XYZ file of C-alpha atoms in Angstrom:
591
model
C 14.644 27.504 -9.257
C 12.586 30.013 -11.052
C 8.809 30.428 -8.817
C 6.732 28.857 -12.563
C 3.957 26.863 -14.152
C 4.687 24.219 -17.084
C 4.288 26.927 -19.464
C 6.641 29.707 -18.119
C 10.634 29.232 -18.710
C 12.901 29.340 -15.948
C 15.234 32.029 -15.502
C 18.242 30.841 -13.953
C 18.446 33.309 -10.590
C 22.227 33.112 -10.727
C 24.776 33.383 -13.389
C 26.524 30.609 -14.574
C 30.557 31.327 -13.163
C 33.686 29.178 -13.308
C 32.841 28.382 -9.434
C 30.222 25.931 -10.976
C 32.450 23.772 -12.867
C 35.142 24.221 -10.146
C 32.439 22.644 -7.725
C 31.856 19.733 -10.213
C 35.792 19.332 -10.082
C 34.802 17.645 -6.324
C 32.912 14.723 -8.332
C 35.593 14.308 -10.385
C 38.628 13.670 -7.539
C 36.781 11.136 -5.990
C 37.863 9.845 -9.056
C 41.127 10.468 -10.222
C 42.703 7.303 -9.481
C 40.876 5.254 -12.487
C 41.067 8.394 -14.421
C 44.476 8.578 -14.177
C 45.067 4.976 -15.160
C 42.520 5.701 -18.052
C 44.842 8.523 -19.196
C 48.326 6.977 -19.363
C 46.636 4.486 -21.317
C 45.283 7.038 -24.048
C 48.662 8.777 -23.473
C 50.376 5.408 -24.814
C 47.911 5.014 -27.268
C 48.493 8.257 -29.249
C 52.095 8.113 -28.545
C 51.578 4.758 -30.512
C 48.796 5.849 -33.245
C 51.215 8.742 -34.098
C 54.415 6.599 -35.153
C 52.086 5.231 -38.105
C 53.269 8.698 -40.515
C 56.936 8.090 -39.695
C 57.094 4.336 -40.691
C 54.437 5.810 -43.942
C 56.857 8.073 -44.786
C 60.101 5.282 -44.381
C 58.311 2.829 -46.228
C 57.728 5.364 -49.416
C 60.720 7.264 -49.336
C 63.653 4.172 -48.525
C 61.604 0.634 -48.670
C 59.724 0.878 -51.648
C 62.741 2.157 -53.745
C 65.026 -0.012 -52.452
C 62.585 -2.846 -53.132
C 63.149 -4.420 -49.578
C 60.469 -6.795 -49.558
C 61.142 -8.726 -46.667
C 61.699 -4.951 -44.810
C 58.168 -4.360 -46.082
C 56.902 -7.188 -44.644
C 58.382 -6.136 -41.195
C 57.034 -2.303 -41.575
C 53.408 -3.704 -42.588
C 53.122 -5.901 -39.382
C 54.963 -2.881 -37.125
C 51.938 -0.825 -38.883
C 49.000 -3.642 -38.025
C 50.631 -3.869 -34.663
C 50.369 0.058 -33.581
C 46.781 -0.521 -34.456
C 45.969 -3.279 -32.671
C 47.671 -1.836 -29.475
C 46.020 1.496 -29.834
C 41.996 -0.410 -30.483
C 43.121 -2.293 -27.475
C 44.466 0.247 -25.350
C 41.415 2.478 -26.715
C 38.812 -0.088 -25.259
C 40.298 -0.570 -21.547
C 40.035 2.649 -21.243
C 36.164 2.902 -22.285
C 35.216 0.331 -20.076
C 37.451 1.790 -17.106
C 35.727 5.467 -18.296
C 31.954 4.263 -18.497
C 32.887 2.728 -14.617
C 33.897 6.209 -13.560
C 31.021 7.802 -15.259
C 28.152 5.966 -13.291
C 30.286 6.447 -10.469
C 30.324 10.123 -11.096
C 26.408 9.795 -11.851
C 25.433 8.222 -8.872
C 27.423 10.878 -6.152
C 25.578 13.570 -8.141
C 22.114 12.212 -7.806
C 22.523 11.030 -4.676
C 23.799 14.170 -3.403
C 20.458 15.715 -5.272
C 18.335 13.075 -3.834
C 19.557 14.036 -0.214
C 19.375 17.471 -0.593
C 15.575 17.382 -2.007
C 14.915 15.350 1.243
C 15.642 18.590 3.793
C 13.974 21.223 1.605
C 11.271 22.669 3.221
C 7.657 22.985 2.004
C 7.611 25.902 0.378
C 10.335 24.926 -2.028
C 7.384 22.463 -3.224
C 4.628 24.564 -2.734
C 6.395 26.830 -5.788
C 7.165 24.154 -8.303
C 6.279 21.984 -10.836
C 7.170 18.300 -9.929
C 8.418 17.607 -13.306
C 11.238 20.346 -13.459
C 12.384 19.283 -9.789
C 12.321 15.373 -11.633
C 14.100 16.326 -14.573
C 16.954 17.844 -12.868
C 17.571 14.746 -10.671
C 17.113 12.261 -13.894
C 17.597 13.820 -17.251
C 20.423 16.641 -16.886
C 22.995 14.534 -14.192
C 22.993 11.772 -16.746
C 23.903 14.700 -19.434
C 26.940 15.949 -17.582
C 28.085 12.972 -16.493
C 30.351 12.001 -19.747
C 31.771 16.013 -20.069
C 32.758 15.226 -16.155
C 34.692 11.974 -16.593
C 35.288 11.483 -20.810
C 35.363 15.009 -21.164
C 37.622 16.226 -18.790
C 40.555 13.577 -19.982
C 39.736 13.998 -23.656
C 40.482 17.577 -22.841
C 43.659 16.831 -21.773
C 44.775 14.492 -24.147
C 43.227 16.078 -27.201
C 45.921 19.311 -26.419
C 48.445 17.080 -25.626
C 48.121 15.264 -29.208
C 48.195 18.520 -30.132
C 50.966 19.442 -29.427
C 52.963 15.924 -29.912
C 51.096 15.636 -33.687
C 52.691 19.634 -34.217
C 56.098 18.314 -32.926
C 56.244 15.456 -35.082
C 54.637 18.128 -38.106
C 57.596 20.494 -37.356
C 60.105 17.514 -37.410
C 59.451 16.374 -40.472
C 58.996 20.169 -42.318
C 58.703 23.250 -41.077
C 57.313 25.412 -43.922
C 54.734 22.691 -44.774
C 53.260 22.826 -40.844
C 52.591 26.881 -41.288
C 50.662 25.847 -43.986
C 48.653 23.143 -41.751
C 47.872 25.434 -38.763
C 47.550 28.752 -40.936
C 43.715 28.181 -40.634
C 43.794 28.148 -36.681
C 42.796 32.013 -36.525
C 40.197 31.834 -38.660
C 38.687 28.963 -36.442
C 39.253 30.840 -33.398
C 37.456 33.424 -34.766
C 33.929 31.730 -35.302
C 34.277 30.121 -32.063
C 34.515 33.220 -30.263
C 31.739 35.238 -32.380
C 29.119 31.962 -31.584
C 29.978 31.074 -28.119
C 27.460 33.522 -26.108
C 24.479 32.638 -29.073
C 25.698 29.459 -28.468
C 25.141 29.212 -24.767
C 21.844 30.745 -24.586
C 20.632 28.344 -27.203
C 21.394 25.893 -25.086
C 19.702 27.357 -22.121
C 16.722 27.467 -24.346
C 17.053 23.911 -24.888
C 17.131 23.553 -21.222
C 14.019 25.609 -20.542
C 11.720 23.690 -23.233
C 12.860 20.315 -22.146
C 12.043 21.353 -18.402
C 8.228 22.585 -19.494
C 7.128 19.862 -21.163
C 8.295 17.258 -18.580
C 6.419 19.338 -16.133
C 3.794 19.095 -18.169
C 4.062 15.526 -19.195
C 4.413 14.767 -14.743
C 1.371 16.575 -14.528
C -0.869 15.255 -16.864
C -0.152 11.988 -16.006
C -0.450 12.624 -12.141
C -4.613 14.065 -13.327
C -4.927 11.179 -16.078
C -8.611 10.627 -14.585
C -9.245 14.236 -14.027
C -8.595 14.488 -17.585
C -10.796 11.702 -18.730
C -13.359 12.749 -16.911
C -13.423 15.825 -18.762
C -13.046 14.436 -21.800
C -9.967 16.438 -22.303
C -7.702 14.731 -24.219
C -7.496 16.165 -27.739
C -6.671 19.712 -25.296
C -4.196 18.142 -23.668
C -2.792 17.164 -26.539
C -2.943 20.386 -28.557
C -0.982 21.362 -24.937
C 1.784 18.804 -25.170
C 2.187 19.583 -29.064
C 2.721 23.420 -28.465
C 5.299 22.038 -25.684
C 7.200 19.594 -27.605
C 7.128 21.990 -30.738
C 8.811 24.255 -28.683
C 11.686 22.217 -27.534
C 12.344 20.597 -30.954
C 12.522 24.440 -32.377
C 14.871 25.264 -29.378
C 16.908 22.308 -30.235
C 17.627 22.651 -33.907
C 18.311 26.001 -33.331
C 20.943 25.380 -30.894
C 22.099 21.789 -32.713
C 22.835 24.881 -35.903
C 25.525 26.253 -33.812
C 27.068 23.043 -33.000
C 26.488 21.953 -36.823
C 28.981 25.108 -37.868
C 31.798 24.207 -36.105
C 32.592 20.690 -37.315
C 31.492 22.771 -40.643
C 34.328 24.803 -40.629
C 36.825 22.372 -39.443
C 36.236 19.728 -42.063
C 36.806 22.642 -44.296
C 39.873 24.019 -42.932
C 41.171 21.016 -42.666
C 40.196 20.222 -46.776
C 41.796 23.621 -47.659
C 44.865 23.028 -45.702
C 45.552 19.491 -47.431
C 45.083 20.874 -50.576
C 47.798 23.694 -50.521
C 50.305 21.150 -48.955
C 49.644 19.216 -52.117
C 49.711 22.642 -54.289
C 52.809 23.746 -52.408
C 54.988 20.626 -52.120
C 54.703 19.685 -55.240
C 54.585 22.851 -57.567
C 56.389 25.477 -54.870
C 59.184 23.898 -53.187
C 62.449 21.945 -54.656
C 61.436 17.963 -54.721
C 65.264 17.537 -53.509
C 63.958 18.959 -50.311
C 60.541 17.501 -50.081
C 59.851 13.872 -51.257
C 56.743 12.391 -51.667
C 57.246 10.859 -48.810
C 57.236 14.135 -46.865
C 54.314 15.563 -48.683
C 52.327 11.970 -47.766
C 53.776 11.771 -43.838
C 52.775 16.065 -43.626
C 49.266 15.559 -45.454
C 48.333 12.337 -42.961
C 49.398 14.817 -40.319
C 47.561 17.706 -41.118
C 44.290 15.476 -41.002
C 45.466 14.399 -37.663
C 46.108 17.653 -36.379
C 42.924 18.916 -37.407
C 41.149 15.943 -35.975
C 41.645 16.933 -32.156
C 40.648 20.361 -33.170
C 37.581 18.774 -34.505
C 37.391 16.859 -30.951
C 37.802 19.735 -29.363
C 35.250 21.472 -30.847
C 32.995 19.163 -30.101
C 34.240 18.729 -26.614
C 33.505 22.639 -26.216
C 29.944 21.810 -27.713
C 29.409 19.293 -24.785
C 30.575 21.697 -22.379
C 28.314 24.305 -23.360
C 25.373 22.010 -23.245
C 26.630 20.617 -20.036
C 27.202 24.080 -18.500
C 23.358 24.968 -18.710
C 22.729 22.025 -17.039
C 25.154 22.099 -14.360
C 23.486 25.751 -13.859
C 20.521 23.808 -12.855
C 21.990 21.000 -10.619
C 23.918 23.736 -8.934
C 20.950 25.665 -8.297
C 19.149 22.849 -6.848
C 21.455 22.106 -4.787
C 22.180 25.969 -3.330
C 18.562 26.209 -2.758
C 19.016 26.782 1.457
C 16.944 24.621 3.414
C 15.008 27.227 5.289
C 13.443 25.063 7.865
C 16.561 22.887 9.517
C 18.209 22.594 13.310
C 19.660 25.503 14.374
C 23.195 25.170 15.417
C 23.163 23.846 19.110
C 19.652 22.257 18.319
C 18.786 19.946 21.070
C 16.899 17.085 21.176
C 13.257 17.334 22.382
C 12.856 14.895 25.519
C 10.085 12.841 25.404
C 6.645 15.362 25.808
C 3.746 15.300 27.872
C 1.819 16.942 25.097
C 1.587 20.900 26.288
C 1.328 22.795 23.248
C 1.641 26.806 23.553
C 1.422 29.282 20.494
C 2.937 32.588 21.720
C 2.124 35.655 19.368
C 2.203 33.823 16.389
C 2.432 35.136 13.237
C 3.103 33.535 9.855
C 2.647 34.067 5.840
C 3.445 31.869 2.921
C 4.288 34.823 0.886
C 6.035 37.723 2.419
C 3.420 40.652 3.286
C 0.418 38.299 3.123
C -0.110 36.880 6.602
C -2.371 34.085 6.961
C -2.086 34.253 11.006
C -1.384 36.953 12.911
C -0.411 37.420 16.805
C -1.876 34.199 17.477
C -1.931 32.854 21.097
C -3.505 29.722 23.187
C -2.779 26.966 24.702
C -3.591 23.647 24.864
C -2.935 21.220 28.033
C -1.672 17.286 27.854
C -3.941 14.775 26.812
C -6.708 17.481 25.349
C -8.571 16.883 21.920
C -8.616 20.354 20.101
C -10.784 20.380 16.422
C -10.153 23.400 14.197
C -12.952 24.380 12.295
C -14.054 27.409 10.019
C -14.042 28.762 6.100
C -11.585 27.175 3.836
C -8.372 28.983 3.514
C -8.877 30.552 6.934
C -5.608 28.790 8.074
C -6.810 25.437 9.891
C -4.365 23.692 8.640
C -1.550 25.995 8.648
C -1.578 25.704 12.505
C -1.168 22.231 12.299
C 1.517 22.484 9.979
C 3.310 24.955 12.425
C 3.233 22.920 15.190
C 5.419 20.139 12.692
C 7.565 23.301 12.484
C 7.081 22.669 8.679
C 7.793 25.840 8.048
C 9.628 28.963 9.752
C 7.542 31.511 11.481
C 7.011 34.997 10.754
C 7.125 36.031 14.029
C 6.593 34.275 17.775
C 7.189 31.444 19.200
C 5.314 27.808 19.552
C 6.430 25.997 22.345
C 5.701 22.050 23.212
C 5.749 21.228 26.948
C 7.647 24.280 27.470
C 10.511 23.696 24.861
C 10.266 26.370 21.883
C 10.457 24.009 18.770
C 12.767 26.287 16.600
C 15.433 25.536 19.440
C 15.566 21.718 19.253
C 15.680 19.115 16.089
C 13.518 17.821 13.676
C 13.784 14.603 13.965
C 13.207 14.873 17.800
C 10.202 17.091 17.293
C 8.336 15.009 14.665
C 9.185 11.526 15.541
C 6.974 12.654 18.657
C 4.187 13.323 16.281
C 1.384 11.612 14.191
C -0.096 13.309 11.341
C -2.807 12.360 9.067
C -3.774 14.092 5.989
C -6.417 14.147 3.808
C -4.538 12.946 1.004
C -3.194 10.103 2.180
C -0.245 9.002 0.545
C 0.237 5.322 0.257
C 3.924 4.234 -1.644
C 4.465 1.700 -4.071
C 5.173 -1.821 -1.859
C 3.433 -4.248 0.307
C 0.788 -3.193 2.718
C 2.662 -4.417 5.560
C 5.689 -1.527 4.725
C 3.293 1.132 4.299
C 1.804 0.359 7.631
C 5.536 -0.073 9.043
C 6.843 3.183 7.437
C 6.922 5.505 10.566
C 8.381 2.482 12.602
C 10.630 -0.126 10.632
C 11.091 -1.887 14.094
C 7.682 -2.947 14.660
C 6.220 -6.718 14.326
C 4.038 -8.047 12.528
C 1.617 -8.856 15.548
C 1.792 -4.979 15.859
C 1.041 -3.817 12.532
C -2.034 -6.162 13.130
C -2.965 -4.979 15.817
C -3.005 -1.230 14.665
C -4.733 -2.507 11.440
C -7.603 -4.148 13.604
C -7.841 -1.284 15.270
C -8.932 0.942 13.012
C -10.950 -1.238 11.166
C -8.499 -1.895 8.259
C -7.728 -5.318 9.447
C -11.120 -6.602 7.517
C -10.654 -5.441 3.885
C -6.430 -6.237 3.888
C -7.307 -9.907 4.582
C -9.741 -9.589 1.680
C -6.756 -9.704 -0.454
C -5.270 -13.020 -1.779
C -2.014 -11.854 -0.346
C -2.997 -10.211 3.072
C -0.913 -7.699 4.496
C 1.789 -8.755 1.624
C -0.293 -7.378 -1.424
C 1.771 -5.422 -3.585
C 0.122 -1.499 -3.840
C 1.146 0.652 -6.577
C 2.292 4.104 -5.985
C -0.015 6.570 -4.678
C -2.100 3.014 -4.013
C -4.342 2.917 -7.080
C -5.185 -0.417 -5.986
C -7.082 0.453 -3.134
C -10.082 3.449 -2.404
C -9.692 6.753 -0.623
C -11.130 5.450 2.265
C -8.864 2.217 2.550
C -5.781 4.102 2.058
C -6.974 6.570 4.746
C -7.749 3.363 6.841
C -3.742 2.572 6.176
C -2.938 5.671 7.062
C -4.735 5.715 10.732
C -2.970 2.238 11.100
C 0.341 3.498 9.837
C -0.058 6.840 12.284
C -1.107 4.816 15.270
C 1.987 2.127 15.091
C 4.023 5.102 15.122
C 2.421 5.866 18.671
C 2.996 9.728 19.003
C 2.328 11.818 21.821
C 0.924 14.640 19.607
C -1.587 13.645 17.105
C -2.914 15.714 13.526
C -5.671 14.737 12.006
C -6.274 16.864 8.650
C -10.120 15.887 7.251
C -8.878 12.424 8.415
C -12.452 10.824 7.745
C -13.281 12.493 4.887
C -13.377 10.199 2.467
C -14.496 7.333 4.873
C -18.414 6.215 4.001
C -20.669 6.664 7.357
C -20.512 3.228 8.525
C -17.001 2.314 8.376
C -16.599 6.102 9.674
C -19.088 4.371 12.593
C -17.127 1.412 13.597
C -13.765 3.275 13.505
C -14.491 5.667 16.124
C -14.243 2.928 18.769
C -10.441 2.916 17.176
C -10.571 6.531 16.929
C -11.255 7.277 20.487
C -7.951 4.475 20.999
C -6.264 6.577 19.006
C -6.633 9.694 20.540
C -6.536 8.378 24.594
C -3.934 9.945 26.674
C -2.995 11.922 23.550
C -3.059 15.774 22.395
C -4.913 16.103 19.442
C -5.497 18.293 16.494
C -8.387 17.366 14.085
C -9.277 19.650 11.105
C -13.222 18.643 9.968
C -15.895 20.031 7.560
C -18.530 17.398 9.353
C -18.917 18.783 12.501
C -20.524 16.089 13.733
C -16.976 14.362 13.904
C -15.535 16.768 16.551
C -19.176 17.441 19.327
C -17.028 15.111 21.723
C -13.614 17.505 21.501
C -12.371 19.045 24.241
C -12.083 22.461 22.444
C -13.563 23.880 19.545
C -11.654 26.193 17.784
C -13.220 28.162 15.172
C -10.663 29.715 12.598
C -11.438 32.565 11.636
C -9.895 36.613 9.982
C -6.003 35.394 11.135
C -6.778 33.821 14.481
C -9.477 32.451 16.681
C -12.348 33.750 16.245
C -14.065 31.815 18.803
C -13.126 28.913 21.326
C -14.843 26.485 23.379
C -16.830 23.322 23.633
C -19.511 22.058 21.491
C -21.818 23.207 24.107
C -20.723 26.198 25.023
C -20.273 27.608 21.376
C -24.089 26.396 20.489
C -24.885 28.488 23.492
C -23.120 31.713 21.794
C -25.414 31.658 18.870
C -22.092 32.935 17.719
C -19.869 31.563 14.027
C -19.600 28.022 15.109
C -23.301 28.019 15.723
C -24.363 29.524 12.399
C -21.718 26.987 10.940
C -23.341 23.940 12.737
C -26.627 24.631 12.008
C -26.311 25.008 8.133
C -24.495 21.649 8.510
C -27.401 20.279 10.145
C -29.952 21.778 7.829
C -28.188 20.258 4.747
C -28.135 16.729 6.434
């Protein structure tokens, strides 16, 4: 997926092959046993539909003259009953067709779904949320009817073809070169619009994707915006965006537009020089009015599955820029995963080791370089310095949430690109500064990390880090339904959730990321007693602006130009005069 804002287009970073639809063939076979019921029942539904011109033609030609009206009778109701069969016929098949469909829907997304799950960070980090959410959503439920409808229309739609131009060249030879005499000319337009016709559609693919990224993002800052009072902006923004994609769509839906165009007019001319011919060219002894009425019924039903066709190929196209970016999704490598032979970590002590680290977001730009330190079992490390100096990129490299640049970081002797993911961070607790709470009961947000745990437990944790209080607060306790992101609850409670949630999940390693920060003094007072039971017996990383949070630490570590600038206790660095000092005392002053 193209590296973009809202406003930028994506440029697809491979071109769209035959391999593509060949890999969408896989969705399909898990298939093929209701789509092959589903097409012997169109096949005998056509097979029926097309006797209707023969018994036409009979009826005209021999009934009628011969004034057979009880024969009549018996032709009308073998007409009524080919219709029935084929409506009937015609529906099974839908309903068996919209199964396969959803089917054919669901293996897609899920298969998205899954694959989004194992990306790394950085594949985040680089995109909008709304064109990751529209390719999950919006273009697998486009695809899905060219994959199951489309791909036995297809089929049948040449087959009819072909039986509708047997029946044609049964009945009259010369009057069926008249019918498909217009095929070339056809053939013609499709092959001068199909490459305008593609990239209009890509278009159409590129506008939809910006203004869903826009419309995710503006609703994800809703109170930013208000704040700001920047509505009628935001507005003028989502006008240029949807102006755009309804330009990029007509444009495209013009191409489409032509080639029904030209086949309802092919098909018009066609008709009319049967009608010209048979009746003012050739001998009537050879060609009846019968004849003329059988060959001019099939001439509009040979130029129907042309017509279907057409459109058919018009789905594919549109379905072909989407399948470009499902594909893509879905070949986007996950950069951070085991290694083949990955082992499982064994339960740690807590030794953490960085050996010569060195590691950049964005290739040339190193954030940390030939970093080295190490911290023993059971110590309480805080990382403080300048924003953007890289605190919490260590932290995130100790989750191994991204690949290194170069070195090695090694827990209780183990180097952590050499064993699995799960192993590594089910051994860890980390706790963010945005702390995200998911739509459900309190209780499962609490339980997330650790779906085994009891309810005494989740209590337990809750009381002790002071969250206990404010849930029971609550008509429904621990069962109160939170919305997503919890916008039923403050910052500070959902951080409180968050402490409970980390400390159920009872790691060995703990990460606390401006854990407190948006905790008010006094509830910031009463959970340090949980706090300090949070962080007994365990090794501990804590990222803080208030300094005042981490005098007790073990370690100070003061980030600083790609590495440690200084290290010690609280103490010891005061004693330096040195960064933390100056850093400390500012702090101080400001208080």
């Amino acid at each position: 997926m193209a590296r973009n804002k809202f406003d930028v287009d994506e440029n697809l970073e491979s071109p769209f092959d035959i391999k593509h639809f060949r890999r969408a063939m896989v969705y399909i076979k898990r298939q093929k046993k209701p789509m092959i019921v589903a097409f012997l029942l169109s096949m005998i539904s056509a097979a029926v539909a097309l006797s209707a011109p023969l018994i036409l033609q009979h009826v005209v030609d021999v009934t009628i003259p011969e004034k057979a009206v009880g024969a009549l009778v018996g032709w009308s109701a073998l007409m009524l009953a080919t219709i029935v069969i084929s409506v009937v016929l015609a529906t099974i098949r839908s309903r068996i067709m919209t199964s396969v469909g959803q089917d054919i829907i669901f293996d897609i997304r899920t298969d998205l779904f899954k694959h989004l799950q194992e990306l790394p960070f950085k594949y985040y980090d680089d995109r909008p949320q709304g064109k990751i959410l529209i390719r999950v959503v919006n273009y697998v439920n486009s695809v899905s009817d060219v994959l199951s409808n489309g791909i036995i229309n297809f089929i049948l739609e040449l087959l009819n073809l072909i039986f509708i131009a047997a029946f044609m060249f049964a009945v009259d030879v010369r009057l069926s070169l008249i019918i498909i005499a217009g095929l070339p000319v056809f053939l013609g337009i499709m092959l001068l619009i199909k490459t305008r016709q593609r990239r209009a559609w890509q278009a159409v693919s590129n506008k939809n994707s910006n203004m869903n990224a826009y419309l995710q993002e503006s609703i994800s800052g809703i109170g930013v915006t208000q704040i700001f009072s920047r509505e009628q902006r935001n507005e003028g923004i989502f006008t240029r965006l949807a102006g755009n994609y309804r330009g990029a769509w007509m444009h495209a839906l013009r191409y489409n537009a032509l080639i029904p165009f030209t086949v309802d007019n092919l098909a018009t001319i066609v008709t009319t020089m049967i009608y010209l011919v048979g009746l003012l060219a050739l001998d009537p002894k050879d060609v009846t009015f019968g004849v003329i009425l059988a060959m001019s019924s099939y001439a509009a039903r040979f130029w129907q599955p042309i017509l279907n066709l057409s459109n058919l190929y018009n789905s594919f196209i549109n379905a072909v820029s989407y399948l470009e970016r499902i594909f893509e999704t879905l070949d986007e490598p996950v950069t951070v995963s085991d290694i083949p032979g990955a082992k499982e970590l064994p339960p740690v002590q807590g030794d953490v080791a960085f050996d010569d680290v060195t590691f950049g977001y964005d290739e040339g730009v190193n954030v940390l370089e030939n970093l080295s330190f190490e911290v023993k079992a059971g110590e309480s490390i805080a990382l403080v310095g300048p924003t953007g100096a890289g605190k919490t990129t260590v932290v995130n490299l100790i989750s191994r949430f991204y690949n290194l640049t170069g070195g090695k970081i090694l827990i209780d002797g183990h180097d952590i690109s050499e064993v699995t993911l799960k192993s590594l961070r089910s051994q860890m607790g980390i706790m963010l500064q945005d702390s995200f709470i998911f739509s459900g009961s309190i209780l499962d947000n609490i339980r997330y990390g650790r779906l085994d745990a009891t309810e005494a437990e989740i209590v337990a944790a809750a009381k002790t880090v002071c969250a206990d209080e404010f849930i029971r607060e609550f008509d429904e306790g621990y069962m109160t339904e939170v919305n997503e992101r919890g916008s039923k609850l403050s910052q500070g409670q959902r951080q409180l959730i968050s402490f409970a949630r980390t400390l159920l999940a009872d790691p060995r390693i703990l990460i606390l990321d401006e854990a407190t920060s948006s905790i008010d003094a006094k509830t910031e007072r009463l959970l340090q007693q949980g706090l300090n039971e949070l962080l007994k017996g365990r090794t501990s990383f804590i990222i803080a602006h208030r300094l005042s949070t981490v005098k007790n630490c073990d370690r100070i570590m003061y980030v600083s130009d790609k590495g440690i600038a200084e290290c010690g206790s609280h103490d010891e660095l005061m004693a330096r005069r040195g960064l933390y000092y100056r850093l400390y005392s500012a702090q101080k002053m400001e208080a």
